[in-house]
Each structure stands twice: as structure tokens, then as C-alpha cells.
Amino acid sequence: MKFMKLGSRPDTFYTSEAVRSVASEVSSDLIVQVKGSRYLLHKFPLLSKCLRLQRLCSESPENSHQHQIVQLPDFPGGVEAFELCAKFCYGITITLSAYNIVSTRCAAEYLQMTEDVEKGNLIYKIEIFFNSCILSGWKDSIVTLQNTKAFPSWSEELSITSRCIEAIASKVLAHPSKVNLSHSYSRRGRDNVSCNGGESQRHNKALSKGWWAEELAELGIDLYWRTIIAIKSGGKIPSSLIGDALRVYASKWLPNISKDPTAKNQVESDPGSDSIGDLTSKHRLLLESIISLLPAERGSVSCSFLLKLLKAANIVNASSSSKIELARRIGLQLEEAKVSDLLIPSMRKDSLYDVDMVMTILEQFMLQGQSPPTSPPRAKDGFERRRRSRSAENVDFGFQESRRSSSASHSSKLKVGKIVDGYLQEIAQDVNLPLSKFIALAEAIPEFARLDHDDLYKAIDIYLKAHTDLNKSERKRLCRTLDCKKLSMEACMHAAQNELLPLRVVVQVLFFEQARAVMPGGQVTELPSNIQALLAATDDPRRPTASISTNVTVPAEDQWSVSGLNSPKSKLSTLRMKLAEDEDLEENYTDGIEKSSKVKAICSIPTGPKRMFSKLWSINRSASEKN
């Protein structure tokens, strides 16, 4: 820390409970009152350096007593700052540092201790010390900037705040080895630095990138916001380092949002207290300021950090625009998310998680630009004749880059599909989760983004166990999102004995399991017409039979787009198992116990269904051979 000592006389202030005076052989003739304290002083040393005291003494009438009284009720910096100014007037040694320079500078400005009154006055000397020593040190600049909060209007008017911010930004933009860190890093084995210390204290080796993040995190949000803006305007700091600094700041000042959705109670523990409301407003302002500082570049901050900000935004009731901005940014890198990060607490009493916000994030992910074309553009004939070899190389390279980008995009969508299925398993445990929201989220993932349906089946099973009051129609609606062809052996075994599933789903599972064992390679593409007719016994007769065919395909990218999701082709009845209501199939099992026993019998005696499905399969195969 830099220190400045002014004056040489050893005189000191004598202090009693109510009156403070200077030891002197000359009797005092001036009483100065500063915020409840009275000072017995002398006119000559003070008036010779303080223009305001000159004017106040000339304006106040002389009384019969030997002391003239001057009151300074709005003195900036209080008694400490006034004593420093008074001591300077008397020539008593004073010490300035980053901790008191702001208050002393404001006090000197208030007393008008300028060069017009006397050469080498206090303002002049403070400015020299401030510009040459304080602003040259890293920690000194930060401490001084923090102290400006006590005198915001004075500091702005005297440009103390702006000069500190400029000094801090310049040091962040400079090479770390050129930064005078002052006593900021003394705990790491470095000595304190004084203004006239002679030897400059620098690092033996450059600091790691982002070394400044923790130090700046000590600032209040208003000063921090201005400092980061100044750093970003320099254009030299990578966006990833800006993002790391924001993460450090948020982890220090934002409320700790736990994974437990009851974390929302952290800001509601005492609704009757005004301080709780003030704290929430403070956190809201802080959060929205951090969001406004997020770099525009994708990947500058992690998806996990963005989701933590979104959780905090829900709890402190941030603005809708801030939430939408976070949802948009999360959607751009949703493949990096974890299921636990997506469990955003809901502020509504009737639900645990904010499923609507996750749906918004998923929509933002789907709204991303389509993958590059998979075929290279054709070159013009003239250009091809003149530069055939070079053009062929460029087109081939562009084609490879396009294929690589398309593959990466497809891979990210597969990851998102797994994440959403994991998320469905978590929210399925919420007994208040509406069936419509569960289905909407499950159907938002197109078929090509799910290589298997095991995770989706687990989510459906959890939902059925948590919502035992679902009727038969609702259970059928839920299970239509499931594709039995994409279930593994273990999932099929579980589903075949799952009494919560509709009987028609169990029939499909049994068929595909038996067919997988019979067919070479275990691949089954569709149900034979016999089984389709059986399961569609109560279909609408006006519906064409071709609606359950698998001959119609939809490109993967069209399925992923919002318009593609809304098109009929993206919801192929065979791929999603959207078969008609099977009332006739279940009429024989109206009694729940009888139905349960029948299903168990089918599962426990493999020869029965095997014989039945083998017969149906052979009929279907012979029919296809004839065709």
C-alpha cells in the first residue's frame, strides 16, 4: 500500500468527550463544529489555506466572546477527514493511503484548499499522490474505487471513480508482468510496495490468465458493471475470460441455489420482513446486470452456469426479458447441459419444476440454423475449365467441412435427446405434473434423435407409478410416444410384465421380442398386416390403411424443425406407435384381476405367444412371397 506523509511538526490534537483542540501556546479563537464534535482552533493557520472557512468567518457576526463559531453540518468524510485537513493546515504530519484518500480529497474540495489560496495546498498534493502512486497500483486502485461508494456524487464530480476504472481496465488489458500488484499479493510471498520504494515489485513469471477476476469480485455491482464494460471495450480480453470473471462474481454475490427445488424458500423465509424484499431486489438487480454483461460469443460461459443463473432468475423473480435471453443462450449449447441443471425450481405452489421454461429452452435449441447442405455447389463451366484442379480441391474440402458440421449438429441433437429423456425421468415423479406437459416434452424430440427408447420407457413407467389415477385412455395417450421396436431385451422383459401398461403395448412388446429372436440380425422394421389389423380393430374406418405404413419417411432435419414437428409426416403412426383405441382387444379383460392373470400367463408360458406369433409371422411371410 502506498502512503504519503505530509507535514513535519509533531503537534497533536488533544481530545476530550466533546471538545478537541491543538496543543499550542497561543489561545484558540475559532470553534468549528463537525457532526457533533467541537474543535478549538486558530483562525490564522486554517483561514490561510481554506477559502470556505474564510468566507464563513467573514459572513458570521463577531460575538463578545473570543471564539468565533463555524458550523459544518454536511462535511464530507466526517471528523476523520476534517482532522486530516486541519492537521495539514497546522503543518502536522498526516498519512494518506488508498483507504482515506477519497474522503480527504472530498474534504479538501469542500474546504476549497486550492492553489488560488496558497501554493502547494492540500488538493494539489493529494492529486499528485493519487495520479503517481494510487493509480499505478492494482490493489490501491481497487480499494480507492470501493471507497468512492461512500461519496458517490463527490467522486463522480472529481473524476475519482472514472480514473480508477480506467486505471484498473488498463492493467487488465496490459501484460500481467507489467502490473504493479501492490500489497494485493503479499500473502503469496511478495512485499508491500511504497511509492518511493525504489525497486518495483513484479512477478517473477507471468500470472495465469484471468488473474484479475477474484480481485474485481470485491466491487459492488454498479462499479463492477462499469469496470467490465471498460475492459470489454478494450477488445483484447477473450470472451471466455470475461465469462469466467462473471462466474466468479456471481458465485460470490448471488444466493446459493441448491439442487433441491425447495431452495426458493431461501428468499421467502421471512415474508413479513422488509429487509427480505430489499435483499431480493438487490439480487434481482445484480442478476440482470450480470446477464447484460454476458459475452455474445457462444461458449464464452458454460451451459451449467447459464442454468444456475436461470434458477436464480426464477427465485428472485427477474424480468421476462432476462429469462428469455438466458433461455436463448442455453438453447444454443443445450447439448452441454446435465439433467440436474435442468431441474429449475418452480415458483408455483402446485409444481416442483418449471417444465415450461425447459420447453422454451428446447424450442430455442430447435430454432437454431439448419445444418449446412450435404452436397457441394456446382461451379460454373468457364471457371471449371480454367481452374479445374484447384476448384475440385476447394469443392471437395468444402464438402468435407459441410459433412463434418452436419455430423456434429446431428450428434448434438442425439445428446439432447438423451438429456430430455433423463429429465423426463426426474419430473415424472412429480404427482402434480400434468399429462399434457409430459407428452408435449416427450414428443418434442423427433424419432431420429432417439436411437433407443429405453430411457423414455423408464420415464413412462415412473410416471405411471406416480399417477395411479390415470384412466385407460390417458395411459394409451402416454404410451403412444413409445416405439417398442427400439426397446432393448431388458426393457422388453420388464414391459412384458408391467401391469401398468395398456394391454396393446404388451402385445406389441411380445411380438417384437419374438420376431427379433426369429429374424436374422434381430432387426424388425414393422408389424405384419395381421397384427396391425388386430391392434387397429377399432380404428376409424375412414382412416386409410396406408397411415400405419412405414414406407413414408421424413428427413431428420425436417423432423427437428418446428414446422416439421407440426407436420403430419413427422408423427408417423408406426414410428410413434400411435395406433387406434383397442376396445375390442381389451373387452375380454374388463376385470382387472383377470387381465393381470392373463398377462402373467402370457409372459410365464413362452410357448403360447411363440406359437401364436410364429403362425402369424409365417402367414405374413407367405403372403409377401406370393406378392
Short mmCIF file of C-alpha atoms in Angstrom, two decimals, residues 264-273 276:
data_model
loop_
_atom_site.label_atom_id
_atom_site.label_comp_id
_atom_site.label_asym_id
_atom_site.label_seq_id
_atom_site.Cartn_x
_atom_site.Cartn_y
_atom_site.Cartn_z
CA LYS A 264 -36.88 -20.99 -3.37
CA ASN A 265 -37.67 -20.77 0.34
CA GLN A 266 -34.26 -19.20 0.92
CA VAL A 267 -35.68 -15.83 -0.11
CA GLU A 268 -39.07 -16.43 1.46
CA SER A 269 -38.04 -17.37 4.98
CA ASP A 270 -39.47 -14.18 6.46
CA PRO A 271 -42.13 -12.67 4.21
CA GLY A 272 -43.03 -10.04 6.79
CA SER A 273 -39.57 -8.52 6.86
CA ILE A 276 -36.09 -9.69 2.66
#
